[in-house]
mmCIF file of C-alpha atoms in Angstrom:
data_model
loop_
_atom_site.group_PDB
_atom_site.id
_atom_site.type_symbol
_atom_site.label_atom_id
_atom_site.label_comp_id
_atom_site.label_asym_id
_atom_site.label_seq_id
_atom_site.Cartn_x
_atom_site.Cartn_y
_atom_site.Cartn_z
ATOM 1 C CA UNK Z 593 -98.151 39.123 41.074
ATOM 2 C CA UNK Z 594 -97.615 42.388 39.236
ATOM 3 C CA UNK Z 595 -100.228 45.071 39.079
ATOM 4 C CA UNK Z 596 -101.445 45.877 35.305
ATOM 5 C CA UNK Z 597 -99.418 48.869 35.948
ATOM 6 C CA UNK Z 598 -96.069 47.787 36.351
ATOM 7 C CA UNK Z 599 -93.607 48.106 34.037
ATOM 8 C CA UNK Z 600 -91.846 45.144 32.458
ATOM 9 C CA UNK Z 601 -88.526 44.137 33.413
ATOM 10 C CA UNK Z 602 -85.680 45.645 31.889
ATOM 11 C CA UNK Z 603 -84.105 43.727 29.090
ATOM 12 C CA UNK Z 604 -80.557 44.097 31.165
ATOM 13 C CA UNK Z 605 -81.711 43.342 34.199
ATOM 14 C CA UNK Z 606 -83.493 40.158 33.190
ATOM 15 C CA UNK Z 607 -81.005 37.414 34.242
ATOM 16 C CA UNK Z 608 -81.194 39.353 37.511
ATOM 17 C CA UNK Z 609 -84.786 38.716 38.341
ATOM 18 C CA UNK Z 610 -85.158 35.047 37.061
ATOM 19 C CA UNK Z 611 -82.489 33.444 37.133
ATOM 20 C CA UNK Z 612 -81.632 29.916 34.902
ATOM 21 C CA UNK Z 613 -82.399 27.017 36.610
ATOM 22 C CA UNK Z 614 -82.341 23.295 34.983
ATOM 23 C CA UNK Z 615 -85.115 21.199 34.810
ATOM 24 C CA UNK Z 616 -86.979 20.051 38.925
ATOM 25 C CA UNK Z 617 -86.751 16.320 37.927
ATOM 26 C CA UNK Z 618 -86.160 14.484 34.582
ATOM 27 C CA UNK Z 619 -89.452 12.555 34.246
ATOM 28 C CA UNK Z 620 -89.445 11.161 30.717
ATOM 29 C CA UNK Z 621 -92.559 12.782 28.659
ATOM 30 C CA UNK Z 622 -95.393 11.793 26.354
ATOM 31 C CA UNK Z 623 -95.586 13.385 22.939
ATOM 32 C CA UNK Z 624 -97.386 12.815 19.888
ATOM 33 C CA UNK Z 625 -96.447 12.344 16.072
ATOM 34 C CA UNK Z 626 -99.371 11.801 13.461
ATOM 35 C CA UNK Z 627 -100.504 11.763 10.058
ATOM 36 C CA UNK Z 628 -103.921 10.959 8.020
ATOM 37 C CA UNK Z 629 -104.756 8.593 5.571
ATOM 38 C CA UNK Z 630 -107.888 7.405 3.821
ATOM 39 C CA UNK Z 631 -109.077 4.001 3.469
ATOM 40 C CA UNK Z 632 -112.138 1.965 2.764
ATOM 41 C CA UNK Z 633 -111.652 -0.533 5.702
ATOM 42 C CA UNK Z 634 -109.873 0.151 9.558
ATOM 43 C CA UNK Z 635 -105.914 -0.353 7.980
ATOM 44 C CA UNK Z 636 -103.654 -2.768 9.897
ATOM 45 C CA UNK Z 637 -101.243 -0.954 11.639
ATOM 46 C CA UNK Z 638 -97.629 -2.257 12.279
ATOM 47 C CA UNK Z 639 -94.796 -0.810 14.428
ATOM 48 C CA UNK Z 640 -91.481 -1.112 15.117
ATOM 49 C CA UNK Z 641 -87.939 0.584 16.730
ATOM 50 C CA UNK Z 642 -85.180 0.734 15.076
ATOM 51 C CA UNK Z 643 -81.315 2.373 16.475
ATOM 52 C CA UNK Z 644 -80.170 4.883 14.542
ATOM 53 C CA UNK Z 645 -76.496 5.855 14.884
ATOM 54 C CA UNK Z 646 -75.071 9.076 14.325
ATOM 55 C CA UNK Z 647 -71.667 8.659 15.952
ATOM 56 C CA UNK Z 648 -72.559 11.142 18.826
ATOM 57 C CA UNK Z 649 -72.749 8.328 21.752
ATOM 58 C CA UNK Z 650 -76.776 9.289 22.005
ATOM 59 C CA UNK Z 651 -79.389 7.056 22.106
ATOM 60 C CA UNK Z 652 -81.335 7.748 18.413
ATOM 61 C CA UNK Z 653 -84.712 5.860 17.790
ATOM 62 C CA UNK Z 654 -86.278 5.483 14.629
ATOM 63 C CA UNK Z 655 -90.128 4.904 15.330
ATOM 64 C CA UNK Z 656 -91.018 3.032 11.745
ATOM 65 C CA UNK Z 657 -95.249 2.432 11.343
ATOM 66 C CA UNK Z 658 -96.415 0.181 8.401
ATOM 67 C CA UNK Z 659 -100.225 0.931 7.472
ATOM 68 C CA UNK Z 660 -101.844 -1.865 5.177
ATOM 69 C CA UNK Z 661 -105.411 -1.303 3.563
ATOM 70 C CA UNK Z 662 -104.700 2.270 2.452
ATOM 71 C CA UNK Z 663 -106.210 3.555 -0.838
ATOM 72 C CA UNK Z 664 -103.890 4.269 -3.471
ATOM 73 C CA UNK Z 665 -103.083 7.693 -4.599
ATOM 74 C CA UNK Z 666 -105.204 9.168 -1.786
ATOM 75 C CA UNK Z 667 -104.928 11.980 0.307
ATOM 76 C CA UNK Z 668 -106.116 12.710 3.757
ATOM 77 C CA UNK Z 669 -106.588 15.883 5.690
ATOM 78 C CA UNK Z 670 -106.813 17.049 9.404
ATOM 79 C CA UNK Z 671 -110.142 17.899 10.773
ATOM 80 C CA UNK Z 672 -111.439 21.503 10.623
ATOM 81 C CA UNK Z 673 -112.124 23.369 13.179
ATOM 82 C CA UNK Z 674 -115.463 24.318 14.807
ATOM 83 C CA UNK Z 675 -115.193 27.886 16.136
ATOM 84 C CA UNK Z 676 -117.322 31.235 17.002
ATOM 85 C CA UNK Z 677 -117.143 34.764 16.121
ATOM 86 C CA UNK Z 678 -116.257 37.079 19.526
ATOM 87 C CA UNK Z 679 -117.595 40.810 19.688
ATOM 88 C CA UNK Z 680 -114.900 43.078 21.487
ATOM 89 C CA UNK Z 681 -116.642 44.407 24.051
ATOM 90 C CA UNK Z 682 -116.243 46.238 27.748
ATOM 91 C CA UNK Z 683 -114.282 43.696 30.115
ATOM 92 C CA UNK Z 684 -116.336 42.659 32.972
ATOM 93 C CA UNK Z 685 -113.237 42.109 35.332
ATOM 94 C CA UNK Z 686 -110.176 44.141 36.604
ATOM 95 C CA UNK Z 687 -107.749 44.296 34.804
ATOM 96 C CA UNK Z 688 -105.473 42.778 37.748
ATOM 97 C CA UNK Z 689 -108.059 39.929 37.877
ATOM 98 C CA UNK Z 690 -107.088 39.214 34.445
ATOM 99 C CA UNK Z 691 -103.429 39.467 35.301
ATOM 100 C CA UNK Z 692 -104.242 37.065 37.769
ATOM 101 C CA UNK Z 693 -105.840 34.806 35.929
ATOM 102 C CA UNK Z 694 -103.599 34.773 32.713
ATOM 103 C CA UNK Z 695 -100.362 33.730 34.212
ATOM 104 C CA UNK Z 696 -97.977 31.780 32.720
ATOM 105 C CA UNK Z 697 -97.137 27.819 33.955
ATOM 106 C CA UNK Z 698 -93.405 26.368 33.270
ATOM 107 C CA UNK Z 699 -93.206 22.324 33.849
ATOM 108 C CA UNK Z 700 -91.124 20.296 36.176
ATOM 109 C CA UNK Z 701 -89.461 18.737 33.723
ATOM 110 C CA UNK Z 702 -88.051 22.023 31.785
ATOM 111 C CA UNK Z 703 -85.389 24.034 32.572
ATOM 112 C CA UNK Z 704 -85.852 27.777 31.863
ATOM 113 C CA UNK Z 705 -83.613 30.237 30.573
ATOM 114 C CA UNK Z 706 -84.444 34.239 30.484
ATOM 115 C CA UNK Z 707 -82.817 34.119 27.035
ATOM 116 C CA UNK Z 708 -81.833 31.278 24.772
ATOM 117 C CA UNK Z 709 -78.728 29.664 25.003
ATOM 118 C CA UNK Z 710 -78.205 27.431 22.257
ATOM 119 C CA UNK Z 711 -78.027 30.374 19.577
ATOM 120 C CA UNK Z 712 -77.100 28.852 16.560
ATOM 121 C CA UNK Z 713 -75.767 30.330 13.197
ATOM 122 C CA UNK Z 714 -78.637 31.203 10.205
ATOM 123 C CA UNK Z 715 -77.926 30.648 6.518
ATOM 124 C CA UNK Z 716 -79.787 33.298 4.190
ATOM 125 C CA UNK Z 717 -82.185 31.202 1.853
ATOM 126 C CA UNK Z 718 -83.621 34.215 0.419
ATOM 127 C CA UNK Z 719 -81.619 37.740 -0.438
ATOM 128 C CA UNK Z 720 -82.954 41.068 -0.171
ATOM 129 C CA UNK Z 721 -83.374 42.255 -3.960
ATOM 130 C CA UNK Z 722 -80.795 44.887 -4.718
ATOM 131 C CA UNK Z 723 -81.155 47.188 -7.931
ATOM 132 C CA UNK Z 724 -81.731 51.078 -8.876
ATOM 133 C CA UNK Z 725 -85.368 50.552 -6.670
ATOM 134 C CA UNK Z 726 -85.095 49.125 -3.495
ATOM 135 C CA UNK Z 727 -87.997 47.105 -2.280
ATOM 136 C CA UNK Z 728 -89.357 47.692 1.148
ATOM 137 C CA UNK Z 729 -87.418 45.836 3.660
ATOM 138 C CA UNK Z 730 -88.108 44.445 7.139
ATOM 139 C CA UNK Z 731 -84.646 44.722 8.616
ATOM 140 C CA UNK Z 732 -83.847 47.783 10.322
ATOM 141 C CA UNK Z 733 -80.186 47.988 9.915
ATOM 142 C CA UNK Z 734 -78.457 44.529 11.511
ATOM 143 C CA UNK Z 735 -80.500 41.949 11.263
ATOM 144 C CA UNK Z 736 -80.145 41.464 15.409
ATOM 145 C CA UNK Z 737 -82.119 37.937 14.958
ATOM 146 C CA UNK Z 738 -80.424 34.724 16.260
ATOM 147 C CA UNK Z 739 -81.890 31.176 15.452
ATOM 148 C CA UNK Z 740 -81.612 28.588 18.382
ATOM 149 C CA UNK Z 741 -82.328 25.433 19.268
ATOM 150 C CA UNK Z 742 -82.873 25.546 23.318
ATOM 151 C CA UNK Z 743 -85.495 23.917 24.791
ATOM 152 C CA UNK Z 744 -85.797 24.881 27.999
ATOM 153 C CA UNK Z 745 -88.871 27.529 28.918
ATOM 154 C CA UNK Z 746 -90.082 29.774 27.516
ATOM 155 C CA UNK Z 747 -88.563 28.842 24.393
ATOM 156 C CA UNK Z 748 -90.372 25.144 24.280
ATOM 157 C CA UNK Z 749 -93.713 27.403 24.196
ATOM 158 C CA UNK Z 750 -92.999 28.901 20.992
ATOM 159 C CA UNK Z 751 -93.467 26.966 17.641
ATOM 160 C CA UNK Z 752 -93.950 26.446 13.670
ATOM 161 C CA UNK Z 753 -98.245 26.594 13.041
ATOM 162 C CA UNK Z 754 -99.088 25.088 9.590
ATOM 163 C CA UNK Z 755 -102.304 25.243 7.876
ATOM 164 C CA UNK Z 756 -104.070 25.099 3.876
ATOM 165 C CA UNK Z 757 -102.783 28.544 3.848
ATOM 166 C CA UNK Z 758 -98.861 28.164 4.590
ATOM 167 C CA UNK Z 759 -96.534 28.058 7.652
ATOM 168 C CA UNK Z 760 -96.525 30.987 11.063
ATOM 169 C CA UNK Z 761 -95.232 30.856 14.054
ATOM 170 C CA UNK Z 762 -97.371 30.378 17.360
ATOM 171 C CA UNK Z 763 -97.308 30.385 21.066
ATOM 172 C CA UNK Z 764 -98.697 28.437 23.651
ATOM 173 C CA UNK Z 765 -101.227 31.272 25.490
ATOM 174 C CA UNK Z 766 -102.824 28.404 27.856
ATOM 175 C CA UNK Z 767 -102.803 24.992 28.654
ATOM 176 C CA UNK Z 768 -104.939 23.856 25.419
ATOM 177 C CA UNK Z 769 -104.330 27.096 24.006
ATOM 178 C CA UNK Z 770 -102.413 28.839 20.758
ATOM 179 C CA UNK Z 771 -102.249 32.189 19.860
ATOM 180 C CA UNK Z 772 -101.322 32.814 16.118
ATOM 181 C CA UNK Z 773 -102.302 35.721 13.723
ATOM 182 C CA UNK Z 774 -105.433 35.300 11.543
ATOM 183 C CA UNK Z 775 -104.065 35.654 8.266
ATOM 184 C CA UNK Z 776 -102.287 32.253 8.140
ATOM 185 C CA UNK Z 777 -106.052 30.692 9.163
ATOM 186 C CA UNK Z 778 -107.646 29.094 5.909
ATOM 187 C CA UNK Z 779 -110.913 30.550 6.231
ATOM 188 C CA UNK Z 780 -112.003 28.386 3.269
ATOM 189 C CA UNK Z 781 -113.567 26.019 5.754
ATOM 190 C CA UNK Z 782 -115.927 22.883 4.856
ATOM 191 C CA UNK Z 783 -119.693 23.292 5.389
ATOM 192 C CA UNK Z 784 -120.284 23.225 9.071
ATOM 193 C CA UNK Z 785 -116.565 24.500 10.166
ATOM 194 C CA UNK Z 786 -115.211 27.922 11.011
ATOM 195 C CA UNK Z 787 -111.922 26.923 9.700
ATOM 196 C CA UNK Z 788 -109.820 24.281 8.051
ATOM 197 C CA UNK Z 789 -107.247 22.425 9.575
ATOM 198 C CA UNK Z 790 -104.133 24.139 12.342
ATOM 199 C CA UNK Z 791 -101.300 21.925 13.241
ATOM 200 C CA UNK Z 792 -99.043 23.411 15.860
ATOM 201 C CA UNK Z 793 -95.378 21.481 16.434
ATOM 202 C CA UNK Z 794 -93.437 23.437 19.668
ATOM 203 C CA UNK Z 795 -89.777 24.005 19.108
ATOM 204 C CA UNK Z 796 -89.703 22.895 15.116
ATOM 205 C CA UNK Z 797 -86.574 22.837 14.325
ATOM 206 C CA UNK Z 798 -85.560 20.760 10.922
ATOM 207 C CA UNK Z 799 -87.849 18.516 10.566
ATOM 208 C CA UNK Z 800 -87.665 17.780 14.807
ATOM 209 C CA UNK Z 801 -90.370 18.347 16.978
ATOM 210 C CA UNK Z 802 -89.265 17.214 20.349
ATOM 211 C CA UNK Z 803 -92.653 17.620 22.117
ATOM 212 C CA UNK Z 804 -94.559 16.238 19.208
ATOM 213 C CA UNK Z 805 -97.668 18.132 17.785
ATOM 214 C CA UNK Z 806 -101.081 19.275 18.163
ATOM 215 C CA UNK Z 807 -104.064 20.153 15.895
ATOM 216 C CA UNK Z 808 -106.939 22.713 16.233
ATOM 217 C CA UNK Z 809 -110.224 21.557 17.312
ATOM 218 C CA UNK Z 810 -112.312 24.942 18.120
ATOM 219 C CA UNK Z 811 -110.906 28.767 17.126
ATOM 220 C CA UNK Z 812 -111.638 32.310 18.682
ATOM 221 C CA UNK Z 813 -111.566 35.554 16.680
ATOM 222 C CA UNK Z 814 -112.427 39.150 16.061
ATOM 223 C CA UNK Z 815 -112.026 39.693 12.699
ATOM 224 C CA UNK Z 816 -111.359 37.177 9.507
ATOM 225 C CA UNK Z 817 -108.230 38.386 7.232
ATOM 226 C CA UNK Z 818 -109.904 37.983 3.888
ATOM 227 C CA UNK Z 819 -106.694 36.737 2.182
ATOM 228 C CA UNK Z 820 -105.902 39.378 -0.208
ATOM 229 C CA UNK Z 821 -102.240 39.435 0.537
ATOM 230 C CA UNK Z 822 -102.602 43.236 2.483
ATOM 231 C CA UNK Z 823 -103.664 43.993 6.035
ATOM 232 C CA UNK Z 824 -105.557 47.309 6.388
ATOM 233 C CA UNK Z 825 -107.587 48.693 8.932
ATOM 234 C CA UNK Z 826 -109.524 46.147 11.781
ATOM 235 C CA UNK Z 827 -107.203 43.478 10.115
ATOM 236 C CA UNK Z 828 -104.104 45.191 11.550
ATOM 237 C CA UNK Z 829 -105.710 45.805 14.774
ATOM 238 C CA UNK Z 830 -107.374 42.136 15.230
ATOM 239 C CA UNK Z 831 -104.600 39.890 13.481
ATOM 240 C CA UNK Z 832 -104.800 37.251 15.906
ATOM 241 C CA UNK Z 833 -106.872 33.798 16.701
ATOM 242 C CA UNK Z 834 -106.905 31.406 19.975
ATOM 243 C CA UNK Z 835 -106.536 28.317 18.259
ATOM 244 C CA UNK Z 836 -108.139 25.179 20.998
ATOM 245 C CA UNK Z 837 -105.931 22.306 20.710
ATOM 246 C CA UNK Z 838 -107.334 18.840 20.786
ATOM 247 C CA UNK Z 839 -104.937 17.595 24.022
ATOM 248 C CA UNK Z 840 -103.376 19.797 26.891
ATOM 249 C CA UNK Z 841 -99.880 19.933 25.270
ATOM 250 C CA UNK Z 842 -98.921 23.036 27.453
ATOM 251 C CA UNK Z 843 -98.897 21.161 30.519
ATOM 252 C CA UNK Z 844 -95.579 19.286 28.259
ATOM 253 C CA UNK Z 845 -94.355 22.379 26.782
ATOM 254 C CA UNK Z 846 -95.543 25.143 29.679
ATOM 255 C CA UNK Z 847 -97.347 28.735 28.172
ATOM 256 C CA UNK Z 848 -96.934 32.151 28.362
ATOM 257 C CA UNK Z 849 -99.272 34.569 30.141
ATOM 258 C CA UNK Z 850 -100.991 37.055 28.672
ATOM 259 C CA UNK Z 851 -101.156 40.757 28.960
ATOM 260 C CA UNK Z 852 -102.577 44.245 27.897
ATOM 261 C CA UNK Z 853 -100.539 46.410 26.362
ATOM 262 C CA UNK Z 854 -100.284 50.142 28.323
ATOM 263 C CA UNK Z 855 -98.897 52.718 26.171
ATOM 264 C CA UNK Z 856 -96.911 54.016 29.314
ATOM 265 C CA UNK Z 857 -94.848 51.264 28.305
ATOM 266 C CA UNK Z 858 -94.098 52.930 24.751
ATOM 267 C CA UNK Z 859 -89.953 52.805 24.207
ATOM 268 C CA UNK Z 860 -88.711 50.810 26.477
ATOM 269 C CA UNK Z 861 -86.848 48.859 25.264
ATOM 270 C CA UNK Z 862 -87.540 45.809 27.269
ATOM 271 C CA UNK Z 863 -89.693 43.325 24.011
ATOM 272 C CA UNK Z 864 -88.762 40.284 22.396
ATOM 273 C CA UNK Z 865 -89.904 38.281 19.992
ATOM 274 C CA UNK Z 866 -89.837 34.550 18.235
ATOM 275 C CA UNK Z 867 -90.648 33.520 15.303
ATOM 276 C CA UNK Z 868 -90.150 31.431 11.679
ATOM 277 C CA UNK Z 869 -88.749 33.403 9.068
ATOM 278 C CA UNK Z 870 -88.540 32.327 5.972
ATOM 279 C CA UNK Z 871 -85.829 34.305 4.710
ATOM 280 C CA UNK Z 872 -83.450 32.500 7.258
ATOM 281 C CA UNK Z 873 -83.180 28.765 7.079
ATOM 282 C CA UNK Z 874 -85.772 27.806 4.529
ATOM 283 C CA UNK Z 875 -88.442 29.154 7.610
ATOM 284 C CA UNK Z 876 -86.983 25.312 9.578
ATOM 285 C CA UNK Z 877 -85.350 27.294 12.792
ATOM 286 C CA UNK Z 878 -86.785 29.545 15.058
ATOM 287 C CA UNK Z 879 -85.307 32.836 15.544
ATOM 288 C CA UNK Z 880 -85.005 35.161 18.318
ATOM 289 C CA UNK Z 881 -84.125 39.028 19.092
ATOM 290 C CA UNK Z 882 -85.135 40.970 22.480
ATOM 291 C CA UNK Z 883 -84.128 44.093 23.539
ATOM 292 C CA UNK Z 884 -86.671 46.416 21.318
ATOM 293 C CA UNK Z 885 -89.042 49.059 21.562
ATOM 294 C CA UNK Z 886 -92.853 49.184 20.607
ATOM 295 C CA UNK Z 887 -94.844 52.203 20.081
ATOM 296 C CA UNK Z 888 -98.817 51.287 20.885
ATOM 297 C CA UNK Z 889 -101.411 53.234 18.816
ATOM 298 C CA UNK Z 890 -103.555 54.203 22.081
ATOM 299 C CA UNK Z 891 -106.938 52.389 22.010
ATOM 300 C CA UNK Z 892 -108.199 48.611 23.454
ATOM 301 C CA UNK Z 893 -107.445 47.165 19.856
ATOM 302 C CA UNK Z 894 -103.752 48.038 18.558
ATOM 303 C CA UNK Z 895 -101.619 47.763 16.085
ATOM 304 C CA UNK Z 896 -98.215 47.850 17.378
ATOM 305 C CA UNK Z 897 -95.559 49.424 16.103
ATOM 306 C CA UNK Z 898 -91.667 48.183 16.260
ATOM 307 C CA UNK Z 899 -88.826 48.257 14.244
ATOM 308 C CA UNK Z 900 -87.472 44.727 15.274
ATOM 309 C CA UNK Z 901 -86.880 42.663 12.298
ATOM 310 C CA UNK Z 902 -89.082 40.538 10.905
ATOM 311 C CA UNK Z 903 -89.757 38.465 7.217
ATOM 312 C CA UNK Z 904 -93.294 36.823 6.462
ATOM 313 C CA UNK Z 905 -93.141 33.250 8.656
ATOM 314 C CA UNK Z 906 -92.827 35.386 11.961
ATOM 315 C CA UNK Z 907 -96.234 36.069 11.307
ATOM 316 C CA UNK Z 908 -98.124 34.361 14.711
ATOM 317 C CA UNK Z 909 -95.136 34.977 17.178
ATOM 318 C CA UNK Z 910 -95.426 37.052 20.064
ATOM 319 C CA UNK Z 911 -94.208 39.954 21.314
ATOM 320 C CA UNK Z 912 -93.329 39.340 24.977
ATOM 321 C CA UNK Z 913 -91.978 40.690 28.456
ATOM 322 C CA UNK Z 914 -91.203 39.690 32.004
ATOM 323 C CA UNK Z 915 -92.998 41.405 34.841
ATOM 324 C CA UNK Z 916 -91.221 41.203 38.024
ATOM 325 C CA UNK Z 917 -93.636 38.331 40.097
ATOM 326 C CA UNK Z 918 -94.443 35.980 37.319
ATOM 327 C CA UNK Z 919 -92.998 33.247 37.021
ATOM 328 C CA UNK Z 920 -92.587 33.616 33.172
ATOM 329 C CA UNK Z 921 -93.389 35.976 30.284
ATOM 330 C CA UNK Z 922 -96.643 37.549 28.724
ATOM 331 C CA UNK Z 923 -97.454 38.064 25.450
ATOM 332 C CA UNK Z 924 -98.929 41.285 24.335
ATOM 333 C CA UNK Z 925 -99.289 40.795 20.947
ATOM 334 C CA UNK Z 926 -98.099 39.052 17.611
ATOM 335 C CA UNK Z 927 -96.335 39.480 14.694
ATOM 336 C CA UNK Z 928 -98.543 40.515 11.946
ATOM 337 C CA UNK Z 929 -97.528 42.868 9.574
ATOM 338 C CA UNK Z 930 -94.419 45.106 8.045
ATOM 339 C CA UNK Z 931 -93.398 47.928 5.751
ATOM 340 C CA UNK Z 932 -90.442 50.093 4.684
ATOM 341 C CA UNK Z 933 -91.357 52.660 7.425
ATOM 342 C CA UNK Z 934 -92.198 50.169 10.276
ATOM 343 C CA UNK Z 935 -93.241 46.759 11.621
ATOM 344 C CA UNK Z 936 -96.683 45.814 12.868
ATOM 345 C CA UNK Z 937 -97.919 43.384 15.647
ATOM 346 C CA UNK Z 938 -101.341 42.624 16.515
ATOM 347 C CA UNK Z 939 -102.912 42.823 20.314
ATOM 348 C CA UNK Z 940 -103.093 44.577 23.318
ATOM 349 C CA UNK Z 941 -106.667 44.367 25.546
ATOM 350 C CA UNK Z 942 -108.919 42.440 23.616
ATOM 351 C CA UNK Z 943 -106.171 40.335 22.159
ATOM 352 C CA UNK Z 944 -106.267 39.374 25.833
ATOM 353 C CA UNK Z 945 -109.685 39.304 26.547
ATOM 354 C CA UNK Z 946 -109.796 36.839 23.423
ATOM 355 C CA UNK Z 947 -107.492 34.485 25.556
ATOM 356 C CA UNK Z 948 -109.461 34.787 28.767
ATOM 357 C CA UNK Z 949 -112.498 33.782 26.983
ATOM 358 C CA UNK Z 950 -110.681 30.875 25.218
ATOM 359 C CA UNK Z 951 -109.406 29.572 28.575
ATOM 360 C CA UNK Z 952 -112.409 30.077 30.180
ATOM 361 C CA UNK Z 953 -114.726 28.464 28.198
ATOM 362 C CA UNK Z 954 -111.748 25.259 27.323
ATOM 363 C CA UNK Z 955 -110.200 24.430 30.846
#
């Protein structure tokens, strides 16, 4: 186990230190696919398989579900979420307690791969605008992202968050557990609720979701983003939410630990990140790049600064390392904001106090 000291792993060496491996055994999983309806009696409910063939030798399965009773024209929402307001405050335990305690879990049944390995090429679904003004811009000369479609851990941990508001990206922090920014929350939320409705599918990729999905049932925050379309001030420094799922999909998809940033760590270049863009793909495919630097902004609560390139739909995804001991990678903070100057992500101690009171409190 790595002290809270310790620096990360170097990006180069990182194939050194953990090394690919392919899944311990291949016991078939469980996952979940579901949608809401209203009606004004229980609906019958009717199922049935169907082959699908796609000329690739693979066995395809089309699950088809006929509901009867369902009232016409009507639409039906996920449950909110109940939730509480958290005060950053002094940590009560080490900070190598908490490294302890926040470590991250990959599943038999996974393979894992230090980076991903089934890169795959992006098409541009929305241009940069070019003219006698040029707009502020995200990418920092070559856009270095790569889409992909591995599965294997870490990779299965990261994945496409939807809610009233729009589409983020996520990560599994725990085994119940997502971490996503706050400004794709709809804080809107029905009498009685902290927030509407989260759905979380792990490793989205058109239209797939190979370990099903997940909704929110309970959130944790700092600070609500009050939807204006800017983040300023405590919103740049507290952009983040544990989202409680309502199963334990991490023990299907595995989760990342979590981590304090240390500014000692400032340039190296050792960070990666995942995320949705919506400038690549219609926001369908997760992207990667690793490799960067992040510049902290000194204090508990950070905004931190990289120039690794992002487009709104990254919003949620983390920034992550490997520390020499783990067994996988730590987040230290998300993806939350960007300008012409620099890029912004969201975290460092109390982003990961936030989780150890989330996982604490929702074994």
């Amino acid at each position: 186990m790595p002290d809270s000291n310790e620096k990360p792993v170097s990006f180069k060496e990182l194939e050194r230190h953990f090394q690919a491996r392919k899944a311990v055994n291949d016991t078939p999983i469980q996952i979940e696919r579901r949608f809401h309806v209203q009606a004004d009696r229980e609906p019958v409910v009717k199922t049935r398989l169907e082959r699908v063939d796609r000329g690739d030798n693979q066995l395809h399965w089309e699950i088809v579900v006929e509901l009867d009773g369902i009232r016409a024209g009507s639409r039906a929402l996920p449950p909110a979420l109940k939730g509480q307001a958290v005060k950053a405050e002094r940590r009560k335990v080490s900070e190598d307690e908490l490294a302890r305690q926040l470590t991250s879990f990959i599943p038999d049944h996974l393979g894992f791969n230090a980076t991903p390995v089934e890169l795959q090429k992006s098409i541009k679904t929305i241009r940069e605008v070019v003219g006698e003004r040029r707009v502020a811009t995200t990418i920092f000369g070559t856009d270095n992202r790569r889409a992909f479609r591995d599965t294997t851990y870490p990779w299965s941990t990261v994945g496409l968050v939807q809610t009233n508001r729009g589409s983020g990206s996520g990560v599994m922090i725990g085994p119940r557990h997502l971490l996503t920014v706050s400004h794709v929350i709809d804080w809107t939320a029905p009498a009685g609720f902290a927030a509407d409705w989260v759905r979380f599918t792990p490793s989205y990729y058109d239209g797939t979701a190979p370990f099903g999905e997940a909704y929110g049932s309970h959130i944790y925050w700092y600070v609500k983003e009050d939807g204006d379309g800017f983040i300023t001030g405590d919103e740049a420094n507290f952009d983040y939410v544990v989202v409680v799922l309502d199963r334990r999909l991490g023990e299907t998809t595995g989760w990342m630990g979590a981590r304090g940033y240390n500014d000692d760590w400032d340039d190296l270049a050792v960070w990666s990140h995942m995320g949705y863009p919506g400038d690549l793909n219609g926001g369908q495919r997760p992207t990667w790049q690793g490799g960067f630097r992040v510049d902290g902004t000194d204090a508990d609560a950070q905004s931190i600064l990289h120039k690794a390139d992002v487009f709104p739909g990254q919003s949620g995804g983390p920034v992550f390392g490997f520390w020499d001991g783990d067994v996988g990678p730590r987040a230290v903070a998300v993806q939350s904001w960007q300008t012409s100057s620099n890029n912004g992500a969201s975290g460092s101690m109390d982003m990961r106090d936030l989780v150890a009171r989330a996982r604490s409190e929702f074994a």
